[in-house]
Short mmCIF file of C-alpha atoms and ligand atoms in Angstrom, two decimals:
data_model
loop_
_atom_site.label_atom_id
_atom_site.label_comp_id
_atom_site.label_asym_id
_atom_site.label_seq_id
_atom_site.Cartn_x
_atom_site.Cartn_y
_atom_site.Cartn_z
CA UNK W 1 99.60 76.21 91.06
CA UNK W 2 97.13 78.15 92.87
CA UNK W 3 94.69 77.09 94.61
CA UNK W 4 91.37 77.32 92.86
CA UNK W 5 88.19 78.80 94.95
CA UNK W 6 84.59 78.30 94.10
CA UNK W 7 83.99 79.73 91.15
CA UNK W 8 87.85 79.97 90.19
CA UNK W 9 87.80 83.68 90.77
CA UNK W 10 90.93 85.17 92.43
CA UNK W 11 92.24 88.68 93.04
CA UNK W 12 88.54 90.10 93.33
CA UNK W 13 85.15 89.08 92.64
CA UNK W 14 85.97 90.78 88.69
CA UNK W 15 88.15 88.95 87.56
CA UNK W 16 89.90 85.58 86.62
CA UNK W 17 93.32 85.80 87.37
CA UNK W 18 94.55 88.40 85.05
CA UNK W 19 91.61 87.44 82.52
CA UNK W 20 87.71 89.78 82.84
CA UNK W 21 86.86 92.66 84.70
CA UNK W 22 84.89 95.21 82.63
CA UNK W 23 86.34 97.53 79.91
CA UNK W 24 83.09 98.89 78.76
CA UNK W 25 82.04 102.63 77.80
CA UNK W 26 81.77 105.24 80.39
CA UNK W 27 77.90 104.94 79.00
CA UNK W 28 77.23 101.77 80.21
CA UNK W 29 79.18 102.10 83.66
CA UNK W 30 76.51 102.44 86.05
CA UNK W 31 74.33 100.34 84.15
CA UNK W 32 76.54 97.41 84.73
CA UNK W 33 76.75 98.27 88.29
CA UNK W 34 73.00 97.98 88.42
CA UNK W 35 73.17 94.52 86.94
CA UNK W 36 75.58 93.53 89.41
CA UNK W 37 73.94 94.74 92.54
CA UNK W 38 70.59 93.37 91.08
CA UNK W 39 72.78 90.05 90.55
CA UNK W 40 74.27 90.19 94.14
CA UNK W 41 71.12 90.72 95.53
CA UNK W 42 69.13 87.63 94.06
CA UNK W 43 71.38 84.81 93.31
CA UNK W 44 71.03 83.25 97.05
CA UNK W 45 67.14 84.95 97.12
CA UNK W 46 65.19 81.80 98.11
CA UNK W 47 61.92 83.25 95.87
CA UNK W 48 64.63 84.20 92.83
CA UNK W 49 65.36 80.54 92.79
CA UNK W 50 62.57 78.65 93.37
CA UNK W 51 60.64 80.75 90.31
CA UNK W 52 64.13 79.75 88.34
CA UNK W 53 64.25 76.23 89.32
CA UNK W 54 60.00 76.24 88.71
CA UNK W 55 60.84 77.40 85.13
CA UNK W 56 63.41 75.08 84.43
CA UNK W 57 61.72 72.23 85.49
CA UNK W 58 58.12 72.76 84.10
CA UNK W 59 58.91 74.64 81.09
CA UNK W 60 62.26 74.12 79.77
CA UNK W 61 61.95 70.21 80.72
CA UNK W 62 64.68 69.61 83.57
CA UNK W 63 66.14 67.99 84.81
CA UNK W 64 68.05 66.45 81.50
CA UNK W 65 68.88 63.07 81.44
CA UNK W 66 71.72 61.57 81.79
CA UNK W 67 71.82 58.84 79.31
CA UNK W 68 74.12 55.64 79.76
CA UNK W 69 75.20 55.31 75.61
CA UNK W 70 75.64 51.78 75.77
CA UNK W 71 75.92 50.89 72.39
CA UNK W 72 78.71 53.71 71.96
CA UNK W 73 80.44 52.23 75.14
CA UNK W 74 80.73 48.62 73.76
CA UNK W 75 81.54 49.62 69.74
CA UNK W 76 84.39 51.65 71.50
CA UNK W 77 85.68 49.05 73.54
CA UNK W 78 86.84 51.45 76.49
CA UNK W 79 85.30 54.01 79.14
CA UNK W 80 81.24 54.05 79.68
CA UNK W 81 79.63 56.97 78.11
CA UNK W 82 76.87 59.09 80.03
CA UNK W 83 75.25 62.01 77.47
CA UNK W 84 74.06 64.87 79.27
CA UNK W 85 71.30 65.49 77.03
CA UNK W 86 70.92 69.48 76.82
CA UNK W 87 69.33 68.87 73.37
CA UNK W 88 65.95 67.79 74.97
CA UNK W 89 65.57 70.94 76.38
CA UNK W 90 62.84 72.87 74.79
CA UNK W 91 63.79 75.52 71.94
CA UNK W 92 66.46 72.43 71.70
CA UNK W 93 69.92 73.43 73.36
CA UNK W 94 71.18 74.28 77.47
CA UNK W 95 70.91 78.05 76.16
CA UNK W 96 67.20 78.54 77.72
CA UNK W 97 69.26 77.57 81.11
CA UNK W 98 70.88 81.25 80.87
CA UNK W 99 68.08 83.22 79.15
CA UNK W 100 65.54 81.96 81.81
CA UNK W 101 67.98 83.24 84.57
CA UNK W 102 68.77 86.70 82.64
CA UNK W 103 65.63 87.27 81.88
CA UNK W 104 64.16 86.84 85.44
CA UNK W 105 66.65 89.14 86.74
CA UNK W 106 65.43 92.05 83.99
CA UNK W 107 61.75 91.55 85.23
CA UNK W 108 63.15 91.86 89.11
CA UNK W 109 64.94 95.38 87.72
CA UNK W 110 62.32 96.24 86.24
CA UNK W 111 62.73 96.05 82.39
CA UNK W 112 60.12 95.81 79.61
CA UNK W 113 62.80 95.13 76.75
CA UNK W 114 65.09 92.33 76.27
CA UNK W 115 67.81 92.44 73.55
CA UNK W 116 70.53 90.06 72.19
CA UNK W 117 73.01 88.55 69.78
CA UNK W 118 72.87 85.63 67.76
CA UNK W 119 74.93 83.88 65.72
CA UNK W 120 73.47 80.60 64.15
CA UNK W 121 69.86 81.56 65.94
CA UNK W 122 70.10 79.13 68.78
CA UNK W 123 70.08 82.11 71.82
CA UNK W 124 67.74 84.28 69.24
CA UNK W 125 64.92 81.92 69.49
CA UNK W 126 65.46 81.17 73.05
CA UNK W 127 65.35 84.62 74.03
CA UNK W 128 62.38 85.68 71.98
CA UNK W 129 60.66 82.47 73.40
CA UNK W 130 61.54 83.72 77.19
CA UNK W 131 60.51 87.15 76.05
CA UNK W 132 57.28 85.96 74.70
CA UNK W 133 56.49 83.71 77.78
CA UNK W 134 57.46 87.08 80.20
CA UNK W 135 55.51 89.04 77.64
CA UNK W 136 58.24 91.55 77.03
CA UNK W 137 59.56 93.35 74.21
CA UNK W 138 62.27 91.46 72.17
CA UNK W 139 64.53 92.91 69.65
CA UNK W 140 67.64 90.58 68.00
CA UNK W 141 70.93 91.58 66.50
CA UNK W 142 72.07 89.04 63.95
CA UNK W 143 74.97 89.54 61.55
CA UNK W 144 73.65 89.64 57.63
CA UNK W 145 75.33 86.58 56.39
CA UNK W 146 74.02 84.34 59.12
CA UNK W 147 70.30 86.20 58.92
CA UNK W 148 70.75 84.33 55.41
CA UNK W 149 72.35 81.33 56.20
CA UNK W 150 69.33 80.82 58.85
CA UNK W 151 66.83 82.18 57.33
CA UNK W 152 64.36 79.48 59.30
CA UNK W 153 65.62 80.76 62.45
CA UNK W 154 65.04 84.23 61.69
CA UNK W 155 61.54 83.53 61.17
CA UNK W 156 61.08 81.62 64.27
CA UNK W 157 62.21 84.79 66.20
CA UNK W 158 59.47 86.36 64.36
CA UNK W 159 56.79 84.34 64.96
CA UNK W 160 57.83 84.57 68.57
CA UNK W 161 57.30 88.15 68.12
CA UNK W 162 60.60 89.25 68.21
CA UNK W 163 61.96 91.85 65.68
CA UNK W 164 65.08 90.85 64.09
CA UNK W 165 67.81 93.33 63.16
CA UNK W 166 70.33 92.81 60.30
CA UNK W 167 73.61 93.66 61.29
CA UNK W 168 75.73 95.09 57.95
CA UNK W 169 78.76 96.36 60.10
CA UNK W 170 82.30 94.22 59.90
CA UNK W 171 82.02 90.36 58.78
CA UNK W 172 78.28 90.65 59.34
CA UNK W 173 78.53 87.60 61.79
CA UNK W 174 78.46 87.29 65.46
CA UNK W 175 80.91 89.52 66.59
CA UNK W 176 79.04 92.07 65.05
CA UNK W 177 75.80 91.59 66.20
CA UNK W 178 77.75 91.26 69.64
CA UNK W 179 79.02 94.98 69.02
CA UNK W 180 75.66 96.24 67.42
CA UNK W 181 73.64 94.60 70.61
CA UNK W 182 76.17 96.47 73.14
CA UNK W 183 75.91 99.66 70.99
CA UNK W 184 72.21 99.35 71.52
CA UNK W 185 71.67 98.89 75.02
CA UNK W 186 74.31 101.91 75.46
CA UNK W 187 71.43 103.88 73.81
CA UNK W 188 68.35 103.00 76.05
CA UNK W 189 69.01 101.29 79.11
CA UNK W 190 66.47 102.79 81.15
CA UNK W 191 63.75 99.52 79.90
CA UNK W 192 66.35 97.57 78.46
CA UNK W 193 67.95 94.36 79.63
CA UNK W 194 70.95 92.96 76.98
CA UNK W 195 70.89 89.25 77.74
CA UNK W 196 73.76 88.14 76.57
CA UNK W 197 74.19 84.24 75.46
CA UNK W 198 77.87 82.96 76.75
CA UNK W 199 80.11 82.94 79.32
CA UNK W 200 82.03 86.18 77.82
CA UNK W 201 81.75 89.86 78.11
CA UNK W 202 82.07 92.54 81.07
CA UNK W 203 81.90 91.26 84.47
CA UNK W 204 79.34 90.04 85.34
CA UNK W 205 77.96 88.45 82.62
CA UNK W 206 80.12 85.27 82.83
CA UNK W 207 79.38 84.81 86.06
CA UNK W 208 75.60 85.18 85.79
CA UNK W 209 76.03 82.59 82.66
CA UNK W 210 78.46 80.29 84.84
CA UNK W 211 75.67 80.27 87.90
CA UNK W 212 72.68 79.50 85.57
CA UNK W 213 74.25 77.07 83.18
CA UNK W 214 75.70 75.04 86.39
CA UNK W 215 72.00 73.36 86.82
CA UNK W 216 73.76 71.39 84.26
CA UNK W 217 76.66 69.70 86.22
CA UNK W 218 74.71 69.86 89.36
CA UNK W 219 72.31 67.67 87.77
CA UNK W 220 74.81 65.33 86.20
CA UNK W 221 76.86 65.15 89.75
CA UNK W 222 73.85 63.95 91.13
CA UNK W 223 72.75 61.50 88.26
CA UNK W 224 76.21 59.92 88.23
CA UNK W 225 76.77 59.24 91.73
CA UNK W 226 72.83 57.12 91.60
CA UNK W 227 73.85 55.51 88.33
CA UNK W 228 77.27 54.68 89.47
CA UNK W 229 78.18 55.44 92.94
CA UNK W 230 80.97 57.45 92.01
CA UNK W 231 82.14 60.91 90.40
CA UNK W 232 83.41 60.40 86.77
CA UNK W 233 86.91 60.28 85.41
CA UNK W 234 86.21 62.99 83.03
CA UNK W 235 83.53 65.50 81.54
CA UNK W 236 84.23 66.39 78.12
CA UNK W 237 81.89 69.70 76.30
CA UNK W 238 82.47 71.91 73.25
CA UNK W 239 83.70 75.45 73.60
CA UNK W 240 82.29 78.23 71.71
CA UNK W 241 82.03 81.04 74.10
CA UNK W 242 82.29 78.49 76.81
CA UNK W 243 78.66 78.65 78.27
CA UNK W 244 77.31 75.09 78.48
CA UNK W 245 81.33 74.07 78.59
CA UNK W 246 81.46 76.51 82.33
CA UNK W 247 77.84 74.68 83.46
CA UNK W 248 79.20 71.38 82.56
CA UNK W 249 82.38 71.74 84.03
CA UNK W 250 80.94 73.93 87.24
CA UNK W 251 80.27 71.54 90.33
CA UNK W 252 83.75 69.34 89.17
CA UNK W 253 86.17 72.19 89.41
CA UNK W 254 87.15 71.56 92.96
CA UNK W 255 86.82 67.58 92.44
CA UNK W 256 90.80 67.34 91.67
CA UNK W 257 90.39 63.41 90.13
CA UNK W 258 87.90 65.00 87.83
CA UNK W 259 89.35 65.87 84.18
CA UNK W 260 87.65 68.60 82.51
CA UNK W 261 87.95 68.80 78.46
CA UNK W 262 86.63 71.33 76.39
CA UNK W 263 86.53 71.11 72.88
CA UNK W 264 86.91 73.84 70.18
CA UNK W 265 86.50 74.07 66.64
CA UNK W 266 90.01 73.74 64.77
CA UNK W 267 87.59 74.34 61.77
CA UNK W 268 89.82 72.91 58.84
CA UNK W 269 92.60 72.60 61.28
CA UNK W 270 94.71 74.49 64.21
CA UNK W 271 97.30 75.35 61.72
CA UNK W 272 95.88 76.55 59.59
CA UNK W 273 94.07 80.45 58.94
CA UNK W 274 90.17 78.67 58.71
CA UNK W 275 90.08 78.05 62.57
CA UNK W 276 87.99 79.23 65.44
CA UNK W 277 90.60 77.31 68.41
CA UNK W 278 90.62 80.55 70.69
CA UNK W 279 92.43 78.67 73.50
CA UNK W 280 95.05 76.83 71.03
CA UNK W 281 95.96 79.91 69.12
CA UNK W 282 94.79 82.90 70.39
CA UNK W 283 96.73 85.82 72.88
CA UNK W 284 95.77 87.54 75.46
CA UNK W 285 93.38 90.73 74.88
CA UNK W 286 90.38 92.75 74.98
CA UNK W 287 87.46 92.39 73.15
CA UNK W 288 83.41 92.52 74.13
CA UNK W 289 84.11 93.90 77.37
CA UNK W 290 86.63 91.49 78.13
CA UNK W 291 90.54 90.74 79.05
CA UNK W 292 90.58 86.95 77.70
CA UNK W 293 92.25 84.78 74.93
CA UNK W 294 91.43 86.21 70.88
CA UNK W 295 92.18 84.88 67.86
CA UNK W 296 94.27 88.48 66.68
CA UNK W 297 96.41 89.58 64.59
CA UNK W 298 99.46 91.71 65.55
CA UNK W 299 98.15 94.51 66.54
CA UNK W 300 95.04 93.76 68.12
CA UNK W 301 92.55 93.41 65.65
CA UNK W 302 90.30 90.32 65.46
CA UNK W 303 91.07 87.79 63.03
CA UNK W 304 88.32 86.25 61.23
CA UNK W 305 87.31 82.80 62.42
CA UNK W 306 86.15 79.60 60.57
CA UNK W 307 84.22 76.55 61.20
CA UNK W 308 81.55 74.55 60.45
CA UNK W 309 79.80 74.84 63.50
CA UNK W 310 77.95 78.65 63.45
CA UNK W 311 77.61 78.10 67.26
CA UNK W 312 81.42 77.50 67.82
CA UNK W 313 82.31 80.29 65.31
CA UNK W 314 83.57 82.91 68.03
CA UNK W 315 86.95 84.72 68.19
CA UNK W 316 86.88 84.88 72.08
CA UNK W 317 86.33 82.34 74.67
CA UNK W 318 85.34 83.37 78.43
CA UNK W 319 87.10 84.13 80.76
CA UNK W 320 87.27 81.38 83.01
CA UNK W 321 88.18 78.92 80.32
CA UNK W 322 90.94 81.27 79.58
CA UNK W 323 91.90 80.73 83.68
CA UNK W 324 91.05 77.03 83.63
CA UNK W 325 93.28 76.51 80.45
CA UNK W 326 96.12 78.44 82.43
CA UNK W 327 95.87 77.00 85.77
CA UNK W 328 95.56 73.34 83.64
CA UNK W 329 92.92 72.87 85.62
CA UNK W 330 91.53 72.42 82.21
CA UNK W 331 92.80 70.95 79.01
CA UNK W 332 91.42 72.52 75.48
CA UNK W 333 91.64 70.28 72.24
CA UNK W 334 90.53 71.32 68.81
CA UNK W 335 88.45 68.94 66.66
CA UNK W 336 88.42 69.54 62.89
CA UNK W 337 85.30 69.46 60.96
CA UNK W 338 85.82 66.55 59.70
CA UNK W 339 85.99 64.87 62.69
CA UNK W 340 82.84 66.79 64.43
CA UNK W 341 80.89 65.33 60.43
CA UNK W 342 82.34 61.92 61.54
CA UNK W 343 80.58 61.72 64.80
CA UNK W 344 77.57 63.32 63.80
CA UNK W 345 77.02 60.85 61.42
CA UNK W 346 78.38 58.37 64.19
CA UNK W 347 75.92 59.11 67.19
CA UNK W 348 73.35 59.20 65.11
CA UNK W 349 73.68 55.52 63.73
CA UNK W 350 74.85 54.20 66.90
CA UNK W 351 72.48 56.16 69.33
CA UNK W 352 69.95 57.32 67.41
CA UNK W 353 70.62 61.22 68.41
CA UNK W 354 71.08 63.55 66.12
CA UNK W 355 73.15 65.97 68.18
CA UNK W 356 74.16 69.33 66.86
CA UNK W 357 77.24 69.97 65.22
CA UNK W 358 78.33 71.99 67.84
CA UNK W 359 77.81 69.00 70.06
CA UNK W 360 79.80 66.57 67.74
CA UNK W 361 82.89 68.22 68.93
CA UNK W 362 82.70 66.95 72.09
CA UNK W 363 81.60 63.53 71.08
CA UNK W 364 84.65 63.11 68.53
CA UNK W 365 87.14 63.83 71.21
CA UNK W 366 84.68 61.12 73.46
CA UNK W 367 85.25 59.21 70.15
CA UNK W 368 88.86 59.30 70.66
CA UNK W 369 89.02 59.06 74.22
CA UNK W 370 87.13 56.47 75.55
CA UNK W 371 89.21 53.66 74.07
CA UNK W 372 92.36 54.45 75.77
CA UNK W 373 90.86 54.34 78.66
CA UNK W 374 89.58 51.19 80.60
CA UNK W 375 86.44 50.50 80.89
CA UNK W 376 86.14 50.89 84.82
CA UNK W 377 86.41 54.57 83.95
CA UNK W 378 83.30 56.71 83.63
CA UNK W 379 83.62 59.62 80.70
CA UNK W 380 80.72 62.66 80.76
CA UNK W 381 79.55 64.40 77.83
CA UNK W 382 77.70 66.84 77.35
CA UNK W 383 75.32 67.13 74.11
CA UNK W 384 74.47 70.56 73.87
CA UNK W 385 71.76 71.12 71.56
CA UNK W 386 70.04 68.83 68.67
CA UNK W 387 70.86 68.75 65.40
CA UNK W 388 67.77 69.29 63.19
CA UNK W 389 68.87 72.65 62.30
CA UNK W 390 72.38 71.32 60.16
CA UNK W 391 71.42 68.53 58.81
CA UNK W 392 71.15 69.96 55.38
CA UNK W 393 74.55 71.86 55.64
CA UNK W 394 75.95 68.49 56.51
CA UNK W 395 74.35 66.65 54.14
CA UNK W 396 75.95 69.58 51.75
CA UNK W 397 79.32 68.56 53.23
CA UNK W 398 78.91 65.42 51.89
CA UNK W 399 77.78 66.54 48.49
CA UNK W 400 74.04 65.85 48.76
CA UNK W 401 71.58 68.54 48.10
CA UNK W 402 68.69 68.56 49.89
CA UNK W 403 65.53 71.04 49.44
CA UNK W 404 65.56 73.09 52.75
C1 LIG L 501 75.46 78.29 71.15
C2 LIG L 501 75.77 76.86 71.18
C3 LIG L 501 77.04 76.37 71.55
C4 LIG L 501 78.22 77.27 71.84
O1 LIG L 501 78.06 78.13 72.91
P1 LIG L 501 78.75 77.93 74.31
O2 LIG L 501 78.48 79.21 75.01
O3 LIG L 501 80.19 77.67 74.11
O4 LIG L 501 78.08 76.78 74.98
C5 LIG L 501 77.23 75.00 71.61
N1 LIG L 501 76.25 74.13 71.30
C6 LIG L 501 75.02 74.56 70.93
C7 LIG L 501 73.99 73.54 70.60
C8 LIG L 501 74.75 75.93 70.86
O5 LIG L 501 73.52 76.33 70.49
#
C-alpha cells in the first residue's frame, strides 16, 4: 500500500492516484486555471481565513456540536455514539461549509454571478442564501422532475432572489443540471463563478470542497479528544458525491487506528438496477470533468441511478473516495432504503433528531455497528443535514398521506 500524504493526493497536485485531473472543454481551460491560481493563492491567506472562519462561526452557527447520543449508546448495547450535528447549521445541512468558501473566493476574483446545480435543493438554497448575503447575482440549474418534486425548495431559492432554471435535457435530474450549469459558465465566465456543491468535478473543485468541508473533522478531532481524551475508533458519513463524507473523514486520514466508513445508497438494493452504490458497482470513467468510479453501462454511458435519498442520488462519487476505497484506506457499504426509513424513524424516537434521509444512511450502518463493538470503543457520525424537508415522502413510504 502506498503511503498516503496529506490530502491523499499522489502523482501531482491533479490527481488521486489514477482517479481526477480535469477533462473539461478547451472553453473552460484557462478559466479553471484562474480558479486554481486564485485557490493557490488564498487557502493559507491569513485574511481569506479569518473572514471564512468569521462566517462560519457567526453566520452559519459553528462550531457544530458534537453530541454524546446516550440513549442510542445504551438501547444498542455496544460502542458510544457522538453525532456531528451538520443539521444545525443554518439553511440546515454542512453544504453552507463549501458555498461560504466558494463563494468568498468568486468575490476575491472578482465575480458578480454565482451559478450552480441542485438536486433535492439543499446546495440551491445555500447558494442563493450566500449569494444574497454577498449581494451577488444567483442563477440555479435544477433538473425538471426534482424542480417538481421540491417545489418548496424552488421557491425558497426564489425568495432568496435567485432565479431558478428548469433543466429538460436527459433524466431531468442532477446530472443534468450538473451538465446544464457547466454548459453555462462555458458561456460567460468573465462575472461568473460555478460553485459547485460536492467533492466531484475537474480539479480543483474537490479539493476546494475537501479544504472547506474539513472544518467539520477538525472540529470533531478537537471535540472528541475534550469529551474523551482520545481519537475515535471510527467515523462513519453518507456518500453522495462525497462532500461532507471528505470533511468528515479529512483530519483522520493519516490517524491509521482510525476507520473511516462511508455510506451509499444501495437504493432498493446493490443488486439490483434501482441503486445509486457508485463505489460498490460502478467502473472506472469520466464524467463531470472527472476520471472516478460511475455507475455505466458498457460503453460508457451513465446508467440511471435510484434511491430514496435525492441528495445521495448521484452516478459519480469524488475522487478521493474513489482513492480511499482503493487504497482501503476506506471501506464503502450500501444501506438500502429501507434501512436508511428504519433509522430515521429510529433517531428520531430515541434522540429526538429528525435527521435527513441522507443522514439515516450513516446512522443505519451506526445502527449496525455499534453493537459488535465494545463499548470502550468510540464510533463518529456525522448527521449531515435535518430532515424537515422528507418527512412527507417518508411518511408516503409508509403509506400515509400527508397535505404538503
Ligand atoms: C447534499 C447532501 C448530501 C450528499 O452530498 P455529499 O456531497 O455526499 O455530502 C448528504 N446529506 C445532505 C443532508 C445533503 O444535503
Amino acid at each position: 500500500m502506498e503511503e498516503i500524504k496529506s490530502k491523499n493526493k499522489t502523482d501531482d497536485s491533479r490527481h488521486y492516484g489514477e482517479f481526477g485531473g480535469q477533462y473539461i472543454p478547451e472553453t473552460l481551460v484557462n478559466e479553471l486555471h484562474r480558479v486554481s491560481d486564485a485557490y493557490n493563492k488564498y487557502k493559507d491567506d491569513p485574511a481569506f481565513l479569518k473572514e471564512f472562519h468569521d462566517l462560519l462561526n457567526n453566520y452559519a452557527n459553528r462550531p457544530s456540536l458534537l453530541y454524546y447520543a446516550r440513549q442510542m449508546t445504551e438501547d444498542l448495547g455496544g460502542a458510544k455514539i457522538y453525532l456531528k450535528r451538520e443539521d444545525l447549521n443554518h439553511t440546515g445541512a454542512h453544504k453552507i461549509n463549501n458555498v461560504l468558501g466558494q463563494a468568498l473566493i468568486a468575490k476575491r476574483m472578482g465575480k458578480t454571478r454565482l451559478i450552480a446545480e441542485t438536486g433535492a435543493g439543499q446546495h440551491g438554497v445555500a447558494t442563493a442564501t450566500i449569494a444574497a448575503l454577498f449581494n451577488m447575482d444567483c442563477e440555479i440549474f435544477m433538473g425538471k422532475k426534482d424542480t417538481e418534486r421540491q417545489k418548496l425548495n424552488v421557491y425558497r431559492m426564489q425568495l432568496l432572489g435567485a432565479k431558478v432554471h428548469t433543466v429538460t435535457n436527459g433524466s431531468m435530474v442532477l446530472k443534468d443540471a450538473v451538465n446544464a450549469a457547466m454548459q453555462e459558465w462555458t458561456k460567460r465566465v468573465d462575472d461568473t463563478f460555478y460553485v459547485l456543491g460536492s467533492a466531484v468535478g475537474p480539479y480543483p473543485y474537490p479539493e476546494m470542497v475537501h479544504d472547506f468541508q474539513s472544518v467539520i473533522s477538525k472540529e470533531s478531532k478537537q471535540q472528541i479528544l475534550e469529551a474523551e481524551g482520545r481519537l475515535p475508533d471510527a467515523i462513519v458519513a453518507c456518500v453522495g458525491g462525497g462532500s461532507n463524507a471528505i470533511g468528515s473523514f479529512a483530519e483522520y486520514i493519516n490517524d491509521k487506528n482510525v476507520q473511516l466508513i462511508g455510506c451509499e445508497a444501495a437504493g432498493k438494493g446493490v443488486d439490483t438496477d434501482q441503486t445509486a452504490a457508485t463505489i460498490e458497482r460502478g467502473s472506472v470513467g469520466i464524467f463531470h470533468g472527472m476520471k472516478s468510479l460511475f455507475l455505466q453501462n458498457d460503453d460508457g454511458q451513465i446508467d440511471k441511478v435510484y434511491s430514496i435519498s435525492a441528495g445521495l442520488d448521484y452516478p459519480g462519487v469524488g475522487p478521493e473516495h474513489a482513492r480511499l476505497a482503493e487504497l482501503k484506506r476506506a471501506k464503502y457499504v450500501g444501506i438500502t432504503d429501507d434501512e436508511a426509513v428504519d433509522a430515521f424513524e429510529y433517531i428520531a424516537k430515541t434522540e429526538g433528531i429528525i435527521a435527513a434521509i441522507e443522514s439515516c444512511h450513516a446512522l443505519a450502518y451506526v445502527m449496525k455497528l455499534a453493537p459488535t463493538m465494545g463499548k470502550d470503543k468510540i464510533i463518529i457520525c456525522t448527521v449531515s443535514g435535518r430532515g424537515d424537508k422528507d418527512v412527507a415522502s417518508i411518511a408516503k413510504y409508509r403509506g400515509v398521506n400527508i397535505d404538503e
